[in-house]
JSON list of C-alpha atoms and ligand atoms in Angstrom, two decimals:
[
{"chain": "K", "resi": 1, "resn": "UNK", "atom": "CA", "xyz": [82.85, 129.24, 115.95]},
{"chain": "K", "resi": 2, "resn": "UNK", "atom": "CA", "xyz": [84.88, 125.87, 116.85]},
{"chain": "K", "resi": 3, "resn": "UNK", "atom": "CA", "xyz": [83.06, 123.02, 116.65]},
{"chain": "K", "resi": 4, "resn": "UNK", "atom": "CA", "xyz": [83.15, 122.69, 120.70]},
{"chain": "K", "resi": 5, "resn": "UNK", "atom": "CA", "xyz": [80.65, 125.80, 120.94]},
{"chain": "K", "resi": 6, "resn": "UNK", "atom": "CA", "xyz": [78.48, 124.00, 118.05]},
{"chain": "K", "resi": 7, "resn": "UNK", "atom": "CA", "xyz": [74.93, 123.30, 119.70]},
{"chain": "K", "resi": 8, "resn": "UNK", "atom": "CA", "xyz": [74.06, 119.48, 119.96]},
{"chain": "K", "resi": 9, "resn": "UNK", "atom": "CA", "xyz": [72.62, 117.52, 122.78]},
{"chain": "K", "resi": 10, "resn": "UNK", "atom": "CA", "xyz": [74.42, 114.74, 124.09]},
{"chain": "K", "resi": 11, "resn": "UNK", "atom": "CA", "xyz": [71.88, 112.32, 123.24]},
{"chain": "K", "resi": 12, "resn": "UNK", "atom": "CA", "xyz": [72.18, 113.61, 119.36]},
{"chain": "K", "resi": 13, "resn": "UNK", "atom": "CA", "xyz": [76.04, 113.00, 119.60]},
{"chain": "K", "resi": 14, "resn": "UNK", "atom": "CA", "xyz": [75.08, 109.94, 121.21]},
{"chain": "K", "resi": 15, "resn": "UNK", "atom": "CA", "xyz": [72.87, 108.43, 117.97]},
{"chain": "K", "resi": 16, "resn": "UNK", "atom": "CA", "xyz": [74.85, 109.47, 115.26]},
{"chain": "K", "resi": 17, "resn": "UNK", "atom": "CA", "xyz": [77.99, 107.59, 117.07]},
{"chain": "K", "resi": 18, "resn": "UNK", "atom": "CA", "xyz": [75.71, 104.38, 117.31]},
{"chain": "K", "resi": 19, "resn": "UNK", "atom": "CA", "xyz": [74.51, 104.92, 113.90]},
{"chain": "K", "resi": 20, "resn": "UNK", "atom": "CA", "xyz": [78.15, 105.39, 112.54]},
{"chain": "K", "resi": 21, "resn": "UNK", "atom": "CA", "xyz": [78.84, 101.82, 114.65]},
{"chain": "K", "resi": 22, "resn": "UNK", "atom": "CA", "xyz": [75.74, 100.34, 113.00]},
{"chain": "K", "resi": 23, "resn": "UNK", "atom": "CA", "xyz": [76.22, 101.69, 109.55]},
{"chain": "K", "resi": 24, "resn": "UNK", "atom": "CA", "xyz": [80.19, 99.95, 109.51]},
{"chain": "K", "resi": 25, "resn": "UNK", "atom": "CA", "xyz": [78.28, 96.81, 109.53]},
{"chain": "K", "resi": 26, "resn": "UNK", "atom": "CA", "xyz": [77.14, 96.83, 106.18]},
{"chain": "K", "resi": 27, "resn": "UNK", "atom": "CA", "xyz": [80.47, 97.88, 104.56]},
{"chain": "K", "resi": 28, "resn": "UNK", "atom": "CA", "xyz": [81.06, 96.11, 101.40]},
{"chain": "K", "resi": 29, "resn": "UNK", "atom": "CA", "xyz": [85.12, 96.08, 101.48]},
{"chain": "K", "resi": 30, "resn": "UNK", "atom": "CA", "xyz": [86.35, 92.51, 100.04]},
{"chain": "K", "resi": 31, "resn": "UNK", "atom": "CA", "xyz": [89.60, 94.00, 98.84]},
{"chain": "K", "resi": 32, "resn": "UNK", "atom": "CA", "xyz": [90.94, 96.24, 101.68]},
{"chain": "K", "resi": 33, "resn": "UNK", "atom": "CA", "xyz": [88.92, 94.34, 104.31]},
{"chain": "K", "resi": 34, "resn": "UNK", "atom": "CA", "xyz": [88.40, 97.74, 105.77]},
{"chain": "K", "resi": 35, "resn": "UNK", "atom": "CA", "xyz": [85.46, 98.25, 107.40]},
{"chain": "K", "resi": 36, "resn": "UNK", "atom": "CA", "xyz": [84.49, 102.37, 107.65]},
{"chain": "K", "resi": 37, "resn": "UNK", "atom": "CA", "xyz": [81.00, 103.42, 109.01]},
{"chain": "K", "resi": 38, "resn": "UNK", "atom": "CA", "xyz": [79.60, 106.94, 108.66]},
{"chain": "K", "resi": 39, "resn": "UNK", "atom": "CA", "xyz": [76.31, 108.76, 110.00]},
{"chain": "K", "resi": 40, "resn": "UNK", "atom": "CA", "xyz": [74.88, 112.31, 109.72]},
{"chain": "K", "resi": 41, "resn": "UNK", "atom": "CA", "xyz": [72.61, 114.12, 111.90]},
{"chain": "K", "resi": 42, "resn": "UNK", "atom": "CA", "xyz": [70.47, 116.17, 109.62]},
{"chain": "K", "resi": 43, "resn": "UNK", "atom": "CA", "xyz": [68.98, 119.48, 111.33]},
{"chain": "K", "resi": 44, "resn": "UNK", "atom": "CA", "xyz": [65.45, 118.01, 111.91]},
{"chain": "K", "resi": 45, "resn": "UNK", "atom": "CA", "xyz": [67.06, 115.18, 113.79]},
{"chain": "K", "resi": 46, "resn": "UNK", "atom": "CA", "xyz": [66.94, 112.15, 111.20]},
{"chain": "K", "resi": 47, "resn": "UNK", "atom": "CA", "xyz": [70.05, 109.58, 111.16]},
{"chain": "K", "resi": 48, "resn": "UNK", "atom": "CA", "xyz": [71.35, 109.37, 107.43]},
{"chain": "K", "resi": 49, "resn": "UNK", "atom": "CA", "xyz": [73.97, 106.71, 107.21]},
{"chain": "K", "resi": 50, "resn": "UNK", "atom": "CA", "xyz": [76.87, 104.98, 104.78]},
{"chain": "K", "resi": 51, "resn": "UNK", "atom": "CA", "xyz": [79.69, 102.63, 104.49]},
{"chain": "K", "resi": 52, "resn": "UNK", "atom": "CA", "xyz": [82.21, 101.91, 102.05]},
{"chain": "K", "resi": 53, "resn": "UNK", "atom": "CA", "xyz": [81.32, 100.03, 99.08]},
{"chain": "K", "resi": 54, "resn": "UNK", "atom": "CA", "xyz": [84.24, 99.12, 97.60]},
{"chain": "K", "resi": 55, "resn": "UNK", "atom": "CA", "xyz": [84.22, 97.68, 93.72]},
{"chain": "K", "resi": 56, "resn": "UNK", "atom": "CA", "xyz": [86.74, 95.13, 91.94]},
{"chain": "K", "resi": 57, "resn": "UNK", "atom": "CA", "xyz": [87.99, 98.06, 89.93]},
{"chain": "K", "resi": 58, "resn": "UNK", "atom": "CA", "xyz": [89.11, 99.88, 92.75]},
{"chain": "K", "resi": 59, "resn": "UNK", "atom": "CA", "xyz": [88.63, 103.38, 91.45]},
{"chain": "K", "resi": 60, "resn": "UNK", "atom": "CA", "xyz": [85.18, 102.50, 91.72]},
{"chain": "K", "resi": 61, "resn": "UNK", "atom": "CA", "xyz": [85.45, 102.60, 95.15]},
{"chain": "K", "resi": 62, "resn": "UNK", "atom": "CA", "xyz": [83.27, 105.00, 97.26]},
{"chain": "K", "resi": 63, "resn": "UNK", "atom": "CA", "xyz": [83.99, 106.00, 101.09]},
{"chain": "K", "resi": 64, "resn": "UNK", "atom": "CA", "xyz": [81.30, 105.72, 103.83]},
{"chain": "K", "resi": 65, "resn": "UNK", "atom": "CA", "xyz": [80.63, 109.59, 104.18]},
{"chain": "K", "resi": 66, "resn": "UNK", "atom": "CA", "xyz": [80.34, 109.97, 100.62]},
{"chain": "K", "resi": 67, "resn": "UNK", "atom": "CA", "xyz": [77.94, 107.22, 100.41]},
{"chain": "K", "resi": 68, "resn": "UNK", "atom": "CA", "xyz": [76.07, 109.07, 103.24]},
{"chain": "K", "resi": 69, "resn": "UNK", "atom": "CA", "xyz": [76.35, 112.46, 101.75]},
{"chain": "K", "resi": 70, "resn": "UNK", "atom": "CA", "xyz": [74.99, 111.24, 98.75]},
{"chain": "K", "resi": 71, "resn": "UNK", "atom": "CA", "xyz": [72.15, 109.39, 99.76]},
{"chain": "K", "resi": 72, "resn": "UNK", "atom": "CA", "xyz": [71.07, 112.49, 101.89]},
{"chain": "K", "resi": 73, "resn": "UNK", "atom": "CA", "xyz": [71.39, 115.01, 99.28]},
{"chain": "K", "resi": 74, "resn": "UNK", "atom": "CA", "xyz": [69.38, 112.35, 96.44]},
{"chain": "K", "resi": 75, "resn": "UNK", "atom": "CA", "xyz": [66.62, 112.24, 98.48]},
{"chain": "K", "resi": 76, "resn": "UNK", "atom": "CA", "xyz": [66.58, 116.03, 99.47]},
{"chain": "K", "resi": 77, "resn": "UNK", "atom": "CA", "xyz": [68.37, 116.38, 102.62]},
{"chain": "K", "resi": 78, "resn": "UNK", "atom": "CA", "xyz": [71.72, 118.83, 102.90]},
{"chain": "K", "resi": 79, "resn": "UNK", "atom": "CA", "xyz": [71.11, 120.54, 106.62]},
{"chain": "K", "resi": 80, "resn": "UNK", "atom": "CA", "xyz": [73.08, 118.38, 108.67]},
{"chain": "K", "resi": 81, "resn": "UNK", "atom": "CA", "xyz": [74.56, 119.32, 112.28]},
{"chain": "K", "resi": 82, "resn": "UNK", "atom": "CA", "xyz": [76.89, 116.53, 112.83]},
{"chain": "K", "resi": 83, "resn": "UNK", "atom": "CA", "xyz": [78.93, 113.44, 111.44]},
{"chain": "K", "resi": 84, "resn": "UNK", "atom": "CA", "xyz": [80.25, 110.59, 112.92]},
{"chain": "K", "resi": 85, "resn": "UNK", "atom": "CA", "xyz": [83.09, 108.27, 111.29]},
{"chain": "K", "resi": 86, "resn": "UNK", "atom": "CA", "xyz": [84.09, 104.71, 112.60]},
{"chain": "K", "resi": 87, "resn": "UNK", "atom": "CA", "xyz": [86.16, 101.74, 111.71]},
{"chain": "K", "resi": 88, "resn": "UNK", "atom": "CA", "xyz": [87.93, 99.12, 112.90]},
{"chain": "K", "resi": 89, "resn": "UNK", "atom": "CA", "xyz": [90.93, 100.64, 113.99]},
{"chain": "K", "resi": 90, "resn": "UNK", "atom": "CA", "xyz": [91.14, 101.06, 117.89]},
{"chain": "K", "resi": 91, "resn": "UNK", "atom": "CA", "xyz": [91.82, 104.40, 117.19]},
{"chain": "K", "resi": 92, "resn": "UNK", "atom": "CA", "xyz": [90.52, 107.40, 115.34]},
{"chain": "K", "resi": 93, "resn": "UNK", "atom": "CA", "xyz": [90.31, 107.53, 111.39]},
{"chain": "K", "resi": 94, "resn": "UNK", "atom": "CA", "xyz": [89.44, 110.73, 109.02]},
{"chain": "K", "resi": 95, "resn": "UNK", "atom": "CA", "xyz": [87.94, 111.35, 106.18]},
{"chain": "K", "resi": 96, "resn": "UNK", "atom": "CA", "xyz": [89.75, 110.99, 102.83]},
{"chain": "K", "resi": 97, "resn": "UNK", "atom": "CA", "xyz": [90.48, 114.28, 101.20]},
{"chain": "K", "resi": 98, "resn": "UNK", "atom": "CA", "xyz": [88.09, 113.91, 98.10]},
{"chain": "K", "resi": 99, "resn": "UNK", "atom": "CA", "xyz": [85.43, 112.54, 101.36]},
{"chain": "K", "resi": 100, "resn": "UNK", "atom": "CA", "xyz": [86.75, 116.45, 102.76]},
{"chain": "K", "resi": 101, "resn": "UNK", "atom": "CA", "xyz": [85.86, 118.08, 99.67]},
{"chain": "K", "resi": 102, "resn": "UNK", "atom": "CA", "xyz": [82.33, 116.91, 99.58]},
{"chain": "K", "resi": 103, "resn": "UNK", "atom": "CA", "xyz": [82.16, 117.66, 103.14]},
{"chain": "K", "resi": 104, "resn": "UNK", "atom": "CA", "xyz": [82.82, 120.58, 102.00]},
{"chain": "K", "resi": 105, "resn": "UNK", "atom": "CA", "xyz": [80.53, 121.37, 99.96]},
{"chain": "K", "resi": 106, "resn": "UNK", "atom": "CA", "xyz": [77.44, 120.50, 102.03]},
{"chain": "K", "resi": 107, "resn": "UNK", "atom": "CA", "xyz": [78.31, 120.80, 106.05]},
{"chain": "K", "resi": 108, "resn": "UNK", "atom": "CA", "xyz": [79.11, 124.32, 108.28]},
{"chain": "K", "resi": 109, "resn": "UNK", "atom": "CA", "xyz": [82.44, 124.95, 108.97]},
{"chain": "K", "resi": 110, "resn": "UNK", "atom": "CA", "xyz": [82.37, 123.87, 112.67]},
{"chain": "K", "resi": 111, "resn": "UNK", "atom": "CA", "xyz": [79.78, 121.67, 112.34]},
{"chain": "K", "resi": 112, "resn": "UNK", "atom": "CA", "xyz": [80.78, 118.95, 114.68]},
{"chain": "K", "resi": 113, "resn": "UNK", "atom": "CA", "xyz": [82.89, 116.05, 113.11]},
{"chain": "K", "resi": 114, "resn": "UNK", "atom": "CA", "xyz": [83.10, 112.66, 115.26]},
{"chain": "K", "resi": 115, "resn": "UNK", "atom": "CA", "xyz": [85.77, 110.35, 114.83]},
{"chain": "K", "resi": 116, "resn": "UNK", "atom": "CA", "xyz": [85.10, 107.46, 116.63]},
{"chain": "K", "resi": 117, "resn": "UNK", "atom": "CA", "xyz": [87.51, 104.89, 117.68]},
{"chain": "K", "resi": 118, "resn": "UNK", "atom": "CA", "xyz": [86.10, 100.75, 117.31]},
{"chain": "K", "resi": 119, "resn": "UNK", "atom": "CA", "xyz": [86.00, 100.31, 121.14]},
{"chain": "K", "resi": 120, "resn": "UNK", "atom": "CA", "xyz": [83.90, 103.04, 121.64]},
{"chain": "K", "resi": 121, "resn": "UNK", "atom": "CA", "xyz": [81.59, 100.91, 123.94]},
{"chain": "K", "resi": 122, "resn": "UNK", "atom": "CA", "xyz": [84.42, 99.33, 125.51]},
{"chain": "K", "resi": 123, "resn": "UNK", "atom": "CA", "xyz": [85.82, 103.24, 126.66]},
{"chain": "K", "resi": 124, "resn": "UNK", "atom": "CA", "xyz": [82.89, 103.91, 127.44]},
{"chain": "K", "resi": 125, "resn": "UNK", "atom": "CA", "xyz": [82.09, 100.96, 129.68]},
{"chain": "K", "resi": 126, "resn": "UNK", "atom": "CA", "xyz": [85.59, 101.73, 131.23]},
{"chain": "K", "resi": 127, "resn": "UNK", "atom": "CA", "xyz": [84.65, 105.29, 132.63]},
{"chain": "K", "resi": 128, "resn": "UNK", "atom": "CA", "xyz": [85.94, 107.36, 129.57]},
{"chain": "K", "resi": 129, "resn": "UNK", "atom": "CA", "xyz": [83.14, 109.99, 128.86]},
{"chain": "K", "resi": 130, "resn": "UNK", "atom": "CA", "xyz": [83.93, 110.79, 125.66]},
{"chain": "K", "resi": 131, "resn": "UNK", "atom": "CA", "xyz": [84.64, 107.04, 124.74]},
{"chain": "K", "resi": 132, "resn": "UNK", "atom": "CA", "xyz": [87.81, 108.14, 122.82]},
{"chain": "K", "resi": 133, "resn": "UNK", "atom": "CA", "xyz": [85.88, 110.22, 120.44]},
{"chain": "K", "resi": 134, "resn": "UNK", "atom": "CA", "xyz": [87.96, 113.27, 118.43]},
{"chain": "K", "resi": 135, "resn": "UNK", "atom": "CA", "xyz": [85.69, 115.95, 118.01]},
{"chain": "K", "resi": 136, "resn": "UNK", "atom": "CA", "xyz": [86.78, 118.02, 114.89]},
{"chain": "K", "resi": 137, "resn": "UNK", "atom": "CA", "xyz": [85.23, 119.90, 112.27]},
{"chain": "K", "resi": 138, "resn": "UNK", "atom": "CA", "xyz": [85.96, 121.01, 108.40]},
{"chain": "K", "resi": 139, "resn": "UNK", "atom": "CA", "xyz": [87.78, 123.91, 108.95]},
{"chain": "K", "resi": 140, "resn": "UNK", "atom": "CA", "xyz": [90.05, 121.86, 110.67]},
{"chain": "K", "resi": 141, "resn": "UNK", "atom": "CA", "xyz": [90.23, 118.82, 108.23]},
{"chain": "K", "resi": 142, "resn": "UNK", "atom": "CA", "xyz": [90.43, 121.22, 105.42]},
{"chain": "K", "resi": 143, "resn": "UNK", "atom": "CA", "xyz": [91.52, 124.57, 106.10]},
{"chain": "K", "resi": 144, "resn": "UNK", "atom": "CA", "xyz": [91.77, 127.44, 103.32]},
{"chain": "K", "resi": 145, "resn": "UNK", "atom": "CA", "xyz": [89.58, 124.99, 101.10]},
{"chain": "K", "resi": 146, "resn": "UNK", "atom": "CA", "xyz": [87.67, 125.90, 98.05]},
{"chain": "K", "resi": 147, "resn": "UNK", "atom": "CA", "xyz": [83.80, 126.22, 98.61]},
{"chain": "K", "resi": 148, "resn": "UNK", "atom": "CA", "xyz": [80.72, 127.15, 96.72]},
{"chain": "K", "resi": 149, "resn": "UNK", "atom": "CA", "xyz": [80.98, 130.98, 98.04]},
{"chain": "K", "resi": 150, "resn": "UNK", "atom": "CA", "xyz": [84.32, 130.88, 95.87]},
{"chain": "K", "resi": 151, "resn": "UNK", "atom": "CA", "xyz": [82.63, 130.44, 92.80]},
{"chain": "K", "resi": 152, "resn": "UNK", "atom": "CA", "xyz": [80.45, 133.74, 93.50]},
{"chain": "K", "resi": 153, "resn": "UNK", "atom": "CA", "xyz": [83.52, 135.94, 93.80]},
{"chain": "K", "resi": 154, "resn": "UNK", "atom": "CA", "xyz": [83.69, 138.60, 91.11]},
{"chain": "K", "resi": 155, "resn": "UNK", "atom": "CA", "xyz": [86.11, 137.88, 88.86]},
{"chain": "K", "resi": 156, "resn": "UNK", "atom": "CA", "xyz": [88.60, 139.49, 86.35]},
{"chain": "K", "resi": 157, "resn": "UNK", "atom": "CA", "xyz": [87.99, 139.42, 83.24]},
{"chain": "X", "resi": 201, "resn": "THU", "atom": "N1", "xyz": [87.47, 104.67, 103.47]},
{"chain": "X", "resi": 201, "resn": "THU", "atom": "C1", "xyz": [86.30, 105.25, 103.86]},
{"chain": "X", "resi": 201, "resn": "THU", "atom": "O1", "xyz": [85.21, 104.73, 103.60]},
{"chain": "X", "resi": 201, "resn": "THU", "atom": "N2", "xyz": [86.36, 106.42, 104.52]},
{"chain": "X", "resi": 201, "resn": "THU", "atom": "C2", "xyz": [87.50, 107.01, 104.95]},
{"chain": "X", "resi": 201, "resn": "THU", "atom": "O2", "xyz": [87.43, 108.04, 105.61]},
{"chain": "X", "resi": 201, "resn": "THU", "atom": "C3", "xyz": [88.79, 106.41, 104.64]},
{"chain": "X", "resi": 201, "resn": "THU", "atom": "C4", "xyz": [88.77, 105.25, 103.70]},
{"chain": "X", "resi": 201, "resn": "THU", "atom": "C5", "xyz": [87.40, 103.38, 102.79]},
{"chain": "X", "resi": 201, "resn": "THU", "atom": "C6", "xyz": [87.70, 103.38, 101.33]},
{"chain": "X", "resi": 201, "resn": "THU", "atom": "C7", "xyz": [88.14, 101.94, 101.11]},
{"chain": "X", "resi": 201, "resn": "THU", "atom": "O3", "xyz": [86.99, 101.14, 100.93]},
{"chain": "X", "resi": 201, "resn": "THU", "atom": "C8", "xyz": [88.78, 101.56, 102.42]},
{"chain": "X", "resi": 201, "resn": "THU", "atom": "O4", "xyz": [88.34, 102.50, 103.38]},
{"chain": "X", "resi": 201, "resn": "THU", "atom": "C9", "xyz": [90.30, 101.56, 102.38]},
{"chain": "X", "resi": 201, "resn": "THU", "atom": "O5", "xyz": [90.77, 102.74, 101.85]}
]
């Protein structure tokens, strides 16, 4: 199933775009000065979001969907049926690959992934329906990855 067929009503893609938009506000990024903005849907319809928080040792650093991810799954959410990812750039980002990983880990394969250019409203406001959003999904962003169904395969001893 591609994430095109995934079921989600327009007003659900709708919110967690806004929420993604909303959540980039809060970004704590002093040394890149880049602003990211993240938001899941979870599968009873509640908005979980996250932004970068960035950290003067740099490592430190952790990305806006991981920040999401993790404050879902801490307070006992991990059924979510879509993301939504936002910056400042007028044109799409995606997820890091350790953010892809952790995606991973806790999202369907084509559950619907939004990448969401800054001038969403603007696109919008000029007649473009989808407001310049790339709809993708995991199995896309990371194909032959390594899952938690890998770690039940029988092994050789
Ligand atoms: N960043 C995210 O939050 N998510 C992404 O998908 C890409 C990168 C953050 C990490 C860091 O704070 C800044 O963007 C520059 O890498």
């Amino acid at each position: 199933m591609s994430a095109s067929t995934w079921a989600i009503q327009p007003q659900d893609r709708e919110r967690v775009i806004k929420a993604a938009i909303e959540a980039k506000g809060f970004a704590y990024s002093p040394y890149s000065k880049f602003r990211v903005g993240a938001a899941f849907i979870t599968t009873t319809g509640e908005i979980i979001k996250g932004c970068n928080v960035e950290n003067a040792s740099y490592g430190g650093t952790i990305c806006a969907e991981r920040t999401a991810i993790v404050k879902a799954v801490s307070e006992g959410t991990r059924s979510f049926t879509a993301l939504a990812v936002t910056s400042d750039v007028p044109s799409t980002i995606s997820p890091c690959g350790i953010c892809r990983q952790v995606i991973r880990e806790f999202c369907a394969q084509a559950m619907p992934i939004y990448l969401v250019p800054a001038d969403y409203d603007k696109r919008i406001s000029d007649g473009a329906a989808d407001g310049g959003v790339l709809e993708t999904s995991i199995a896309e962003l990371l194909p032959y990855g390594f899952g938690p169904e890998d770690l039940e395969r029988p092994r050789q001893q």
